[in-house]
C-alpha positions as YAML, in Angstrom:
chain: A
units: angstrom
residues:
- id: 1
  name: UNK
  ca: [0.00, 0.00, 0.00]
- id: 2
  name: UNK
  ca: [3.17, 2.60, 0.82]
- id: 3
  name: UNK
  ca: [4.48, 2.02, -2.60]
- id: 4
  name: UNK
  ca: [1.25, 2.16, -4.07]
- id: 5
  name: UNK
  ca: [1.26, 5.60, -2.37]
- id: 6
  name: UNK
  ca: [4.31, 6.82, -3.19]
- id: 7
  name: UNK
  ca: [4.07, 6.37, -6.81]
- id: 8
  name: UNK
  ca: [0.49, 7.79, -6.91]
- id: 9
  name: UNK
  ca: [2.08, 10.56, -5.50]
- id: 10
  name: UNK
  ca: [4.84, 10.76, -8.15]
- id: 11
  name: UNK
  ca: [2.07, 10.78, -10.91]
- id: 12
  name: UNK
  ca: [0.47, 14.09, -9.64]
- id: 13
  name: UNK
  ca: [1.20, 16.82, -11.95]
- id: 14
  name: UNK
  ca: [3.29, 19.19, -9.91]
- id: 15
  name: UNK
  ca: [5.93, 15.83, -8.46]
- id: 16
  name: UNK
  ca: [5.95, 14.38, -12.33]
- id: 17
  name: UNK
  ca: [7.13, 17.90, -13.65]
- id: 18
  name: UNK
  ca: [10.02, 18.30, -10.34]
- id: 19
  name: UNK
  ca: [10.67, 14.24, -11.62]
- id: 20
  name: UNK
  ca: [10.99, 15.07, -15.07]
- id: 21
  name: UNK
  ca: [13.11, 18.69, -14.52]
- id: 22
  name: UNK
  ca: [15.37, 16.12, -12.82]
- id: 23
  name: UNK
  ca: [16.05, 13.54, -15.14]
- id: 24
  name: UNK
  ca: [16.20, 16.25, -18.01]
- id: 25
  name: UNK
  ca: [18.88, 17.48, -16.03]
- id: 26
  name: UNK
  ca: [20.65, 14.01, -15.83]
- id: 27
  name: UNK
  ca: [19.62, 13.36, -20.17]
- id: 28
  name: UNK
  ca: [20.81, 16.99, -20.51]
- id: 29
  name: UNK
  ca: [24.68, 15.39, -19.50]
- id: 30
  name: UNK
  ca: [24.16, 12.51, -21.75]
- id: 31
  name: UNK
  ca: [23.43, 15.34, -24.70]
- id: 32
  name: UNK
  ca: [26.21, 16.90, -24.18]
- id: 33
  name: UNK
  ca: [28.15, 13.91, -25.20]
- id: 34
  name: UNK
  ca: [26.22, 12.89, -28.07]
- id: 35
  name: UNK
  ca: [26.22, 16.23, -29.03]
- id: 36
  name: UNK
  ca: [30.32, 16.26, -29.11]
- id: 37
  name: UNK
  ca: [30.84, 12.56, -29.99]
- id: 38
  name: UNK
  ca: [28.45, 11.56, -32.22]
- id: 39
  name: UNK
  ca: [29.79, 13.66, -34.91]
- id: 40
  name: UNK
  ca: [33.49, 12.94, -34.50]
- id: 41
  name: UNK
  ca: [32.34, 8.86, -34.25]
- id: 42
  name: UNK
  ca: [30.87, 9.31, -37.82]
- id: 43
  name: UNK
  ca: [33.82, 11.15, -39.02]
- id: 44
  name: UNK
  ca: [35.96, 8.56, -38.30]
- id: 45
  name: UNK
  ca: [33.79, 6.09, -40.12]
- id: 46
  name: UNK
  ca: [33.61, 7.98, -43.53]
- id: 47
  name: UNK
  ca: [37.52, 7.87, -43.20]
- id: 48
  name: UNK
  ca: [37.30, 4.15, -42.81]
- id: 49
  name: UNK
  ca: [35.11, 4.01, -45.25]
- id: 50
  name: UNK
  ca: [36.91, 5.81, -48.09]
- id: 51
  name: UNK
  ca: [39.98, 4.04, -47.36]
- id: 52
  name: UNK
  ca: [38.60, 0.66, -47.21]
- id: 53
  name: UNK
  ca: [37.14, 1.81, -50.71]
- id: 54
  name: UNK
  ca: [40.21, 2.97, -52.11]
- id: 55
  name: UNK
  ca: [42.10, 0.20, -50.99]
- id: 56
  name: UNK
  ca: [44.25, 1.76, -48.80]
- id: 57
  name: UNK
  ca: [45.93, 1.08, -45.27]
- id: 58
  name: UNK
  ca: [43.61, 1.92, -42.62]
- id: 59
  name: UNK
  ca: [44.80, 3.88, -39.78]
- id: 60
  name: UNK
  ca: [46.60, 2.58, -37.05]
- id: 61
  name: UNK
  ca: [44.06, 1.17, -34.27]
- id: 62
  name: UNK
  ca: [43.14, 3.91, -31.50]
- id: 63
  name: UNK
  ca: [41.32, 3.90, -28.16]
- id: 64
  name: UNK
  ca: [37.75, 2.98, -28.28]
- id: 65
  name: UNK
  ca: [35.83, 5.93, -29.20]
- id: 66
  name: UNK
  ca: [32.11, 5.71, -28.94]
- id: 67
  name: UNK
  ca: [29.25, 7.32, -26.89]
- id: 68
  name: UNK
  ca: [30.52, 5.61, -23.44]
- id: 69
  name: UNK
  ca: [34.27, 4.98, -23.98]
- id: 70
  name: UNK
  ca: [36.45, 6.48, -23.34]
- id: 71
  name: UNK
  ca: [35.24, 8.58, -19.82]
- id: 72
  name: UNK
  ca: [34.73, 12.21, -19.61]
- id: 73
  name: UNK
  ca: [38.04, 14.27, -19.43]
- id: 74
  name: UNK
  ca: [39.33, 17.62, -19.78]
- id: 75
  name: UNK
  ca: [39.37, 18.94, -23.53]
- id: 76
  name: UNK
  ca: [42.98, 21.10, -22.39]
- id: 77
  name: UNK
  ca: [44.61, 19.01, -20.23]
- id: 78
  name: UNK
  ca: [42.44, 15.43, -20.80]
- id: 79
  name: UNK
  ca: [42.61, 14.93, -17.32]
- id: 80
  name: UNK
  ca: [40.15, 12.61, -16.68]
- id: 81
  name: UNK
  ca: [36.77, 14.02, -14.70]
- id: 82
  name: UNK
  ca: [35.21, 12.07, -11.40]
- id: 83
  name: UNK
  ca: [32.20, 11.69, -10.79]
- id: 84
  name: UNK
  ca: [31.55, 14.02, -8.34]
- id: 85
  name: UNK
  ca: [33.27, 16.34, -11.34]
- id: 86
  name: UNK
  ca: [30.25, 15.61, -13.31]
- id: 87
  name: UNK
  ca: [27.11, 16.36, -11.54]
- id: 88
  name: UNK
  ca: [24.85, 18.29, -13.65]
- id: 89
  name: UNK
  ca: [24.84, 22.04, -13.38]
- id: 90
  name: UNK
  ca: [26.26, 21.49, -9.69]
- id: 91
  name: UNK
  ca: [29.76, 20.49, -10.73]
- id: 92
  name: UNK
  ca: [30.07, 23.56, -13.27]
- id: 93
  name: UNK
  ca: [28.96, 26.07, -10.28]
- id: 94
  name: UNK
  ca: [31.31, 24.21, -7.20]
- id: 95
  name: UNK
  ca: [34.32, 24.21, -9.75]
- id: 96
  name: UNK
  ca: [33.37, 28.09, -10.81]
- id: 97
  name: UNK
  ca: [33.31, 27.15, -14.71]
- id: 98
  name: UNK
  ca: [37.36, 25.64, -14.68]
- id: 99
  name: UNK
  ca: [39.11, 22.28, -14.79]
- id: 100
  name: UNK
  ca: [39.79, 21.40, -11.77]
- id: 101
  name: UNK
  ca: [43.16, 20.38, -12.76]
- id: 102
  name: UNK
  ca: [44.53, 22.68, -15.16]
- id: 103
  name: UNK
  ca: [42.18, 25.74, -14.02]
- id: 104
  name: UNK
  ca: [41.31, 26.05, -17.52]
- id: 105
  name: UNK
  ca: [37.43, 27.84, -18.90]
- id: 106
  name: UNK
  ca: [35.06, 24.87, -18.98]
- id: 107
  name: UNK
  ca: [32.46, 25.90, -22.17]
- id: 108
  name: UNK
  ca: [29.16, 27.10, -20.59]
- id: 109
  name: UNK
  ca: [27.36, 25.50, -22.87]
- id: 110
  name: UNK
  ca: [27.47, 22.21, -21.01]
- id: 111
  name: UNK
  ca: [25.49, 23.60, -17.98]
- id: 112
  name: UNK
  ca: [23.21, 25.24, -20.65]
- id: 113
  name: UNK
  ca: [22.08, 22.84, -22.59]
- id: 114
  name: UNK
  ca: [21.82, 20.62, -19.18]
- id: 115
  name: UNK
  ca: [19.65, 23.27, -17.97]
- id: 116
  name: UNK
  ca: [17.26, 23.76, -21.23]
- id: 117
  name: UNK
  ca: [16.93, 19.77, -21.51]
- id: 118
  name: UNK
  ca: [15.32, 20.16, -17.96]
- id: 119
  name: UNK
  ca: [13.10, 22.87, -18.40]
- id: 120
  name: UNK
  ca: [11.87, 21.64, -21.70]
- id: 121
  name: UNK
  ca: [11.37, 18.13, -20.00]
- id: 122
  name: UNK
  ca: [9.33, 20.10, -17.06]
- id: 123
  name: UNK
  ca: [7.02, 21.77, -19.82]
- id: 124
  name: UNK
  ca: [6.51, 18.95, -21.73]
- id: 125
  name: UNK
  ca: [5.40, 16.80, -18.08]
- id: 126
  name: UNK
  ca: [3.40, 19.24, -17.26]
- id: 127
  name: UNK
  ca: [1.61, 20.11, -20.36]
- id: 128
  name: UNK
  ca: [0.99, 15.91, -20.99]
- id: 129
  name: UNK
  ca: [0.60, 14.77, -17.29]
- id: 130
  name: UNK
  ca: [1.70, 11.35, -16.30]
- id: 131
  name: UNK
  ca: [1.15, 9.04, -19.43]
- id: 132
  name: UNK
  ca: [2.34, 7.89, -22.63]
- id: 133
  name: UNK
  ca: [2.02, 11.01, -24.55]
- id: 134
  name: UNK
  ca: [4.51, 12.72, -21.85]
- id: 135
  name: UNK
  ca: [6.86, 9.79, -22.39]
- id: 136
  name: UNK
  ca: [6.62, 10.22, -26.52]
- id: 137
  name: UNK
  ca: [7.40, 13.87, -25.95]
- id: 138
  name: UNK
  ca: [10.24, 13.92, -23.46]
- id: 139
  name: UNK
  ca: [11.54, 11.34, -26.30]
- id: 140
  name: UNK
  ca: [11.51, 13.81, -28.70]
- id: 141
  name: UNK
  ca: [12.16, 16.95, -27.36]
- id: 142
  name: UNK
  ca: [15.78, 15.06, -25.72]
- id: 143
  name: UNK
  ca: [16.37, 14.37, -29.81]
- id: 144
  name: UNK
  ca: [15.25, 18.00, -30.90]
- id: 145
  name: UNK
  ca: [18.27, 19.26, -28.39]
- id: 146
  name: UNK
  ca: [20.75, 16.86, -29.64]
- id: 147
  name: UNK
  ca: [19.86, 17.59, -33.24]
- id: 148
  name: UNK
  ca: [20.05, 21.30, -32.79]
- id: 149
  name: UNK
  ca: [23.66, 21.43, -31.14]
- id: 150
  name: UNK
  ca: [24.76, 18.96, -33.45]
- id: 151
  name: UNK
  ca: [23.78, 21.25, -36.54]
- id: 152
  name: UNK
  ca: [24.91, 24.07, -34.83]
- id: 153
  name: UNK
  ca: [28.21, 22.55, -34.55]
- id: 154
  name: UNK
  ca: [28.85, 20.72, -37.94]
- id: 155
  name: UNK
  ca: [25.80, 21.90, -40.13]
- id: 156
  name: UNK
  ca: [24.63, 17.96, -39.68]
- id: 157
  name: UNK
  ca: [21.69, 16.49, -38.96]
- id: 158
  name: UNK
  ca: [22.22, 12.81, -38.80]
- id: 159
  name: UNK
  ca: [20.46, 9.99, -40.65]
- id: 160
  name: UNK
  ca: [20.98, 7.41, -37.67]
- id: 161
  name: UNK
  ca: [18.97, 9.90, -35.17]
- id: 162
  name: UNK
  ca: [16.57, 11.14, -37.65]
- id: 163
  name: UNK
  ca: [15.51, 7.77, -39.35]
- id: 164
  name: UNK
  ca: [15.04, 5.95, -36.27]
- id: 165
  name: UNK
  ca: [12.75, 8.89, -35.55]
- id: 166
  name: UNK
  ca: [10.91, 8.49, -38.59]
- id: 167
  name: UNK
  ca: [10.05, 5.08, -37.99]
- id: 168
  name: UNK
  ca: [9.12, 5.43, -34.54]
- id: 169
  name: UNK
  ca: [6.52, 8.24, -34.99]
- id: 170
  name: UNK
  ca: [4.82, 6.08, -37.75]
- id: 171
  name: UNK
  ca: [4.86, 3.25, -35.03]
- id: 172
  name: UNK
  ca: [3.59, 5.36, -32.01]
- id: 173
  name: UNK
  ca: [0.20, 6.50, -35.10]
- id: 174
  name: UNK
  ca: [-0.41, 3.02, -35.12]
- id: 175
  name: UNK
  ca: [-1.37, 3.18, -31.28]
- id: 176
  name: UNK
  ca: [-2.64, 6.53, -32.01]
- id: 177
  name: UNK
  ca: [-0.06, 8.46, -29.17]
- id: 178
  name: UNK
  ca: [-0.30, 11.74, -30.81]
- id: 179
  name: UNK
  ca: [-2.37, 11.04, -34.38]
- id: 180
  name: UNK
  ca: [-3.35, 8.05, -36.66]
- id: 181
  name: UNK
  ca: [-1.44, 6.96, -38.99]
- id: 182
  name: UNK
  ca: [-3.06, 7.72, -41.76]
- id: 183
  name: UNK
  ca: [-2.17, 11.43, -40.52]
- id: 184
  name: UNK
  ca: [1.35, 10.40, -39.66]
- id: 185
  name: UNK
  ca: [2.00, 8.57, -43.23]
- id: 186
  name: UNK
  ca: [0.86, 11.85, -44.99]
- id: 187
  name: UNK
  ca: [2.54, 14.05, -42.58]
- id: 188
  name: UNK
  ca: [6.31, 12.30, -43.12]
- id: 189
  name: UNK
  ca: [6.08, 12.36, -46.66]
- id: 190
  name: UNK
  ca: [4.65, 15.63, -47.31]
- id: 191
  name: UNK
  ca: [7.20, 17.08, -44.59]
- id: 192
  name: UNK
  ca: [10.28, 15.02, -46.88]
- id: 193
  name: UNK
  ca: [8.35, 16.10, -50.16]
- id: 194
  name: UNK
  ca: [8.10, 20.19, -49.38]
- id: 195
  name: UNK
  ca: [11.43, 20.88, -48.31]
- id: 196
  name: UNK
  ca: [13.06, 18.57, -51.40]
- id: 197
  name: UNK
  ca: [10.54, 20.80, -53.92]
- id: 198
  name: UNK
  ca: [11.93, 24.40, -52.15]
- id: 199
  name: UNK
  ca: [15.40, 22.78, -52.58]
- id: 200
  name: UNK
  ca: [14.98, 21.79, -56.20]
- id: 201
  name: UNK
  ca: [13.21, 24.54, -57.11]
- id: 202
  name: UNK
  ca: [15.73, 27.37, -55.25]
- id: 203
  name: UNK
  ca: [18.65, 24.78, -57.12]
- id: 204
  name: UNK
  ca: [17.01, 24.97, -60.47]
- id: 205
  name: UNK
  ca: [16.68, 29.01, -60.13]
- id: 206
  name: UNK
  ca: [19.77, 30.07, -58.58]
- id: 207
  name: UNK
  ca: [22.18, 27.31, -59.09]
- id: 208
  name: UNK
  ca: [22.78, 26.93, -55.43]
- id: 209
  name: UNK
  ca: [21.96, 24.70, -53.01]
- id: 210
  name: UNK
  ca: [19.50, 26.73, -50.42]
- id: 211
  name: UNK
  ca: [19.41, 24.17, -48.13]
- id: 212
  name: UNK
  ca: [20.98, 20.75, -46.95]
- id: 213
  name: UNK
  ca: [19.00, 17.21, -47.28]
- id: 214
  name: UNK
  ca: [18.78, 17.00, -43.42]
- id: 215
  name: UNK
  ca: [16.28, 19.08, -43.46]
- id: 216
  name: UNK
  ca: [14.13, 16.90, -45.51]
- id: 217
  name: UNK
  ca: [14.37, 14.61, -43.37]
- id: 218
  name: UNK
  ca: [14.12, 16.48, -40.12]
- id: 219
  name: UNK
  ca: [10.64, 18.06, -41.63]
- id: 220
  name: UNK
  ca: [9.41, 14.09, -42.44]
- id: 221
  name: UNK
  ca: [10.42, 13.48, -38.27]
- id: 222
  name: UNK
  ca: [8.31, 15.81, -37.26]
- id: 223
  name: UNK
  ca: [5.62, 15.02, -40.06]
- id: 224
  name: UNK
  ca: [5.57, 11.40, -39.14]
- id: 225
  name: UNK
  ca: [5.31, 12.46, -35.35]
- id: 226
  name: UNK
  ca: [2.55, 15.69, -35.36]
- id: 227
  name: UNK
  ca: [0.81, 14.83, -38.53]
- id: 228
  name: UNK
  ca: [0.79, 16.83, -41.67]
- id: 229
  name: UNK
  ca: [-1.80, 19.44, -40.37]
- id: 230
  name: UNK
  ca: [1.14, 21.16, -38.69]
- id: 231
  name: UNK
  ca: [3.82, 21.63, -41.30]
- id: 232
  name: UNK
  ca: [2.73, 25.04, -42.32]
- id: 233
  name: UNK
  ca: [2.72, 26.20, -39.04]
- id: 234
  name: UNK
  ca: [6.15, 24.10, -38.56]
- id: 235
  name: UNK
  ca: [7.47, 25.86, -42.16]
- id: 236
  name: UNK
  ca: [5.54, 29.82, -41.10]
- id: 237
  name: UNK
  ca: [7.69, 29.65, -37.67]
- id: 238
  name: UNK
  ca: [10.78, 28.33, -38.79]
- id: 239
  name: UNK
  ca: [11.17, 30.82, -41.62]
- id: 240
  name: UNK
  ca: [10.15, 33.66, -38.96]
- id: 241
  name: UNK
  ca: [12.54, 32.64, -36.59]
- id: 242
  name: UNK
  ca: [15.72, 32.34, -39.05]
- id: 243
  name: UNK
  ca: [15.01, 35.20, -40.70]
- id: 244
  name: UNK
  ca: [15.04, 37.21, -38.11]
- id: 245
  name: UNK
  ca: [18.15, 35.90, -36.36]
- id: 246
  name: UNK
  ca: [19.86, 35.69, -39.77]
- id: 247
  name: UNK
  ca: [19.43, 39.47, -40.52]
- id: 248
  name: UNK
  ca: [19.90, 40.41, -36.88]
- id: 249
  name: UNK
  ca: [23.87, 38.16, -36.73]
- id: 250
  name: UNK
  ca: [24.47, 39.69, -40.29]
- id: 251
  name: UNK
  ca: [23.73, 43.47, -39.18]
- id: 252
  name: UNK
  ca: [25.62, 43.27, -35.93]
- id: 253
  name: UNK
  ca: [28.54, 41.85, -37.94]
- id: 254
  name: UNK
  ca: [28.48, 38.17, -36.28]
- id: 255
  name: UNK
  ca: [27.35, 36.33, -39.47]
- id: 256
  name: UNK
  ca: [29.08, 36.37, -42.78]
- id: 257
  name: UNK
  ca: [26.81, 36.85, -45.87]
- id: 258
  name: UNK
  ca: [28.16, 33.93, -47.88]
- id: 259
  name: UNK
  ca: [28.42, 31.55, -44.56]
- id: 260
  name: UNK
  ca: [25.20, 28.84, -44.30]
- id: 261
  name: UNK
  ca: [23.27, 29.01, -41.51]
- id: 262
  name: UNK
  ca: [21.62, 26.15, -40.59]
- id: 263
  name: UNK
  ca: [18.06, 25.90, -40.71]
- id: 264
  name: UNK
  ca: [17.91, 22.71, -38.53]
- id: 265
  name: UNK
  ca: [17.68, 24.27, -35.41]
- id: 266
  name: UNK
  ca: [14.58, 26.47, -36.83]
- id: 267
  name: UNK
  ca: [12.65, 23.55, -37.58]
- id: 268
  name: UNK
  ca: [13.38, 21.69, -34.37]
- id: 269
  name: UNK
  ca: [12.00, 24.88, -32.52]
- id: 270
  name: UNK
  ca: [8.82, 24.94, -34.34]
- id: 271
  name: UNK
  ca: [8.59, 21.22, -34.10]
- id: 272
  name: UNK
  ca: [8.44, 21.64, -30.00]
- id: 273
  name: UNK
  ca: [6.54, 24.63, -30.04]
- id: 274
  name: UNK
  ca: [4.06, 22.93, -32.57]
- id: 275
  name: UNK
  ca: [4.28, 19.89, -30.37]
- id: 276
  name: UNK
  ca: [2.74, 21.59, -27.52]
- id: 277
  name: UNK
  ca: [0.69, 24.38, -28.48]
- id: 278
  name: UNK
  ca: [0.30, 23.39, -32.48]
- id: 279
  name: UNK
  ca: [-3.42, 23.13, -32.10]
- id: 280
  name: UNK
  ca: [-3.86, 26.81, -30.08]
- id: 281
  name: UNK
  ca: [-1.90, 28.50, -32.71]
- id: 282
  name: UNK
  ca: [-3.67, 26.66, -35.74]
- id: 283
  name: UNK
  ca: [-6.89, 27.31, -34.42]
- id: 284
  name: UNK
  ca: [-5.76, 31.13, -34.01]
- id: 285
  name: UNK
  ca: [-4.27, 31.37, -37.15]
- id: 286
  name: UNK
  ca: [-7.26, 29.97, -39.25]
- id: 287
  name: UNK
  ca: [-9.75, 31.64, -36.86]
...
């Protein structure tokens, strides 16, 4: 009966959203390193692959180099960081932002992005409550994060996050956690279809690429996942948004003309915004 108790009481909607602020915290650490890693793991497999096709010596074998291996260390000194080194948020305060070895900055974008992946994970508990559709969206907004620092970083937005996505929205329609998936089918492939027409069409025009295929994809994620009633909105606030930060970095001299800017980030904004108040604004908007 206690622990019948107790986790009656963790399913009330102000001790799920302190629960869920937590663990974002905790999944906000493990972005970080997918956010760094992920990108230098596929790296190293083009260049394996390319050299395996042209038949030449691979390199020489090197530490293990994945998501878990090897532990956290310092980027200056690669002292390696304790636990206790490590602790969301906490750590970054108690060592004042420095290595604790070699004294050197520590990037605050690790207790940033720890701190966004916990409020985001607090507003998506409490906007769901306790259930599966909470679950679904802590799911993606975690991948939304990842995707956007990873684009930020390398102008990437990678197949083996966003396919896997893909697939599992068109699975979740078929229990009907968000929208059928008769809604989900047409969203993904009208999301993959409208960015790959402004591409072609931009292409055909200007003879320059406007965009990167990513985004295709991305748009299809969030098609398969919201349904395709929510791609204009998805498409209206994405284009808003980058506009407006593209001319703002270009007039304060922070932004290059000819340098991309990626337009992943945009999308996964809208995508969470859409994902929890995409029916408000819709009905607004066509009202």
């Amino acid at each position: 009966m206690q622990i019948f108790n107790e986790l009656t009481l963790l399913t009330t909607p102000m001790a799920f959203t302190v629960l869920m602020g937590i663990v974002g915290l905790l999944i906000g650490s493990f972005l970080n390193v997918v956010i760094y890693r992920l990108p230098l793991m596929m790296q190293r497999q083009w260049r394996y692959d390319c050299l395996e096709y042209l038949k030449l010596e691979p390199d020489a074998p090197t530490e293990t180099f994945n998501l878990a291996l090897p532990t956290s260390r310092c980027s200056h000194c690669q002292t390696p960081i304790l636990a206790r080194q490590n602790i969301p948020v906490l750590s970054y305060l108690w060592l004042r932002g420095k290595c604790a070895n070699c004294k050197n900055p520590i990037s605050a974008r690790y207790p940033t992005v720890e701190l966004f992946t916990a409020f985001a994970s607090m507003m998506v508990a409490w906007h769901f409550g306790f259930g599966e559709q909470a679950a679904a969206g802590l799911v993606l907004t975690w991948v939304l994060i990842a995707l956007t620092g990873i684009d930020l970083d390398h102008q990437l937005l990678p197949d083996v996050i966003i396919l896997p996505m893909v697939w599992l929205g068109l699975i979740l329609s078929l229990f009907h956690v968000f929208i059928d998936s008769e809604t989900s089918i047409i969203g993904a492939t009208a999301g993959y279809l409208l960015l790959w027409s402004v591409f072609h069409g931009f292409k055909l025009i200007t003879g320059k690429e406007g965009m990167g295929q990513g985004d295709f994809k991305l748009l299809a994620m969030l098609g398969a996942w919201l349904g395709w009633q929510y791609l204009g909105l998805i498409i209206l606030l994405s284009s808003l948004v980058g506009a407006v930060i593209g001319l703002t970095l270009i007039s304060l001299n922070k932004q290059k003309r000819d340098v991309p800017i990626p337009f992943g980030p945009y999308l996964a904004a809208a995508g969470w915004i859409a994902l929890l108040w995409g029916k408000g604004l819709n009905a607004w908007y066509f009202g």
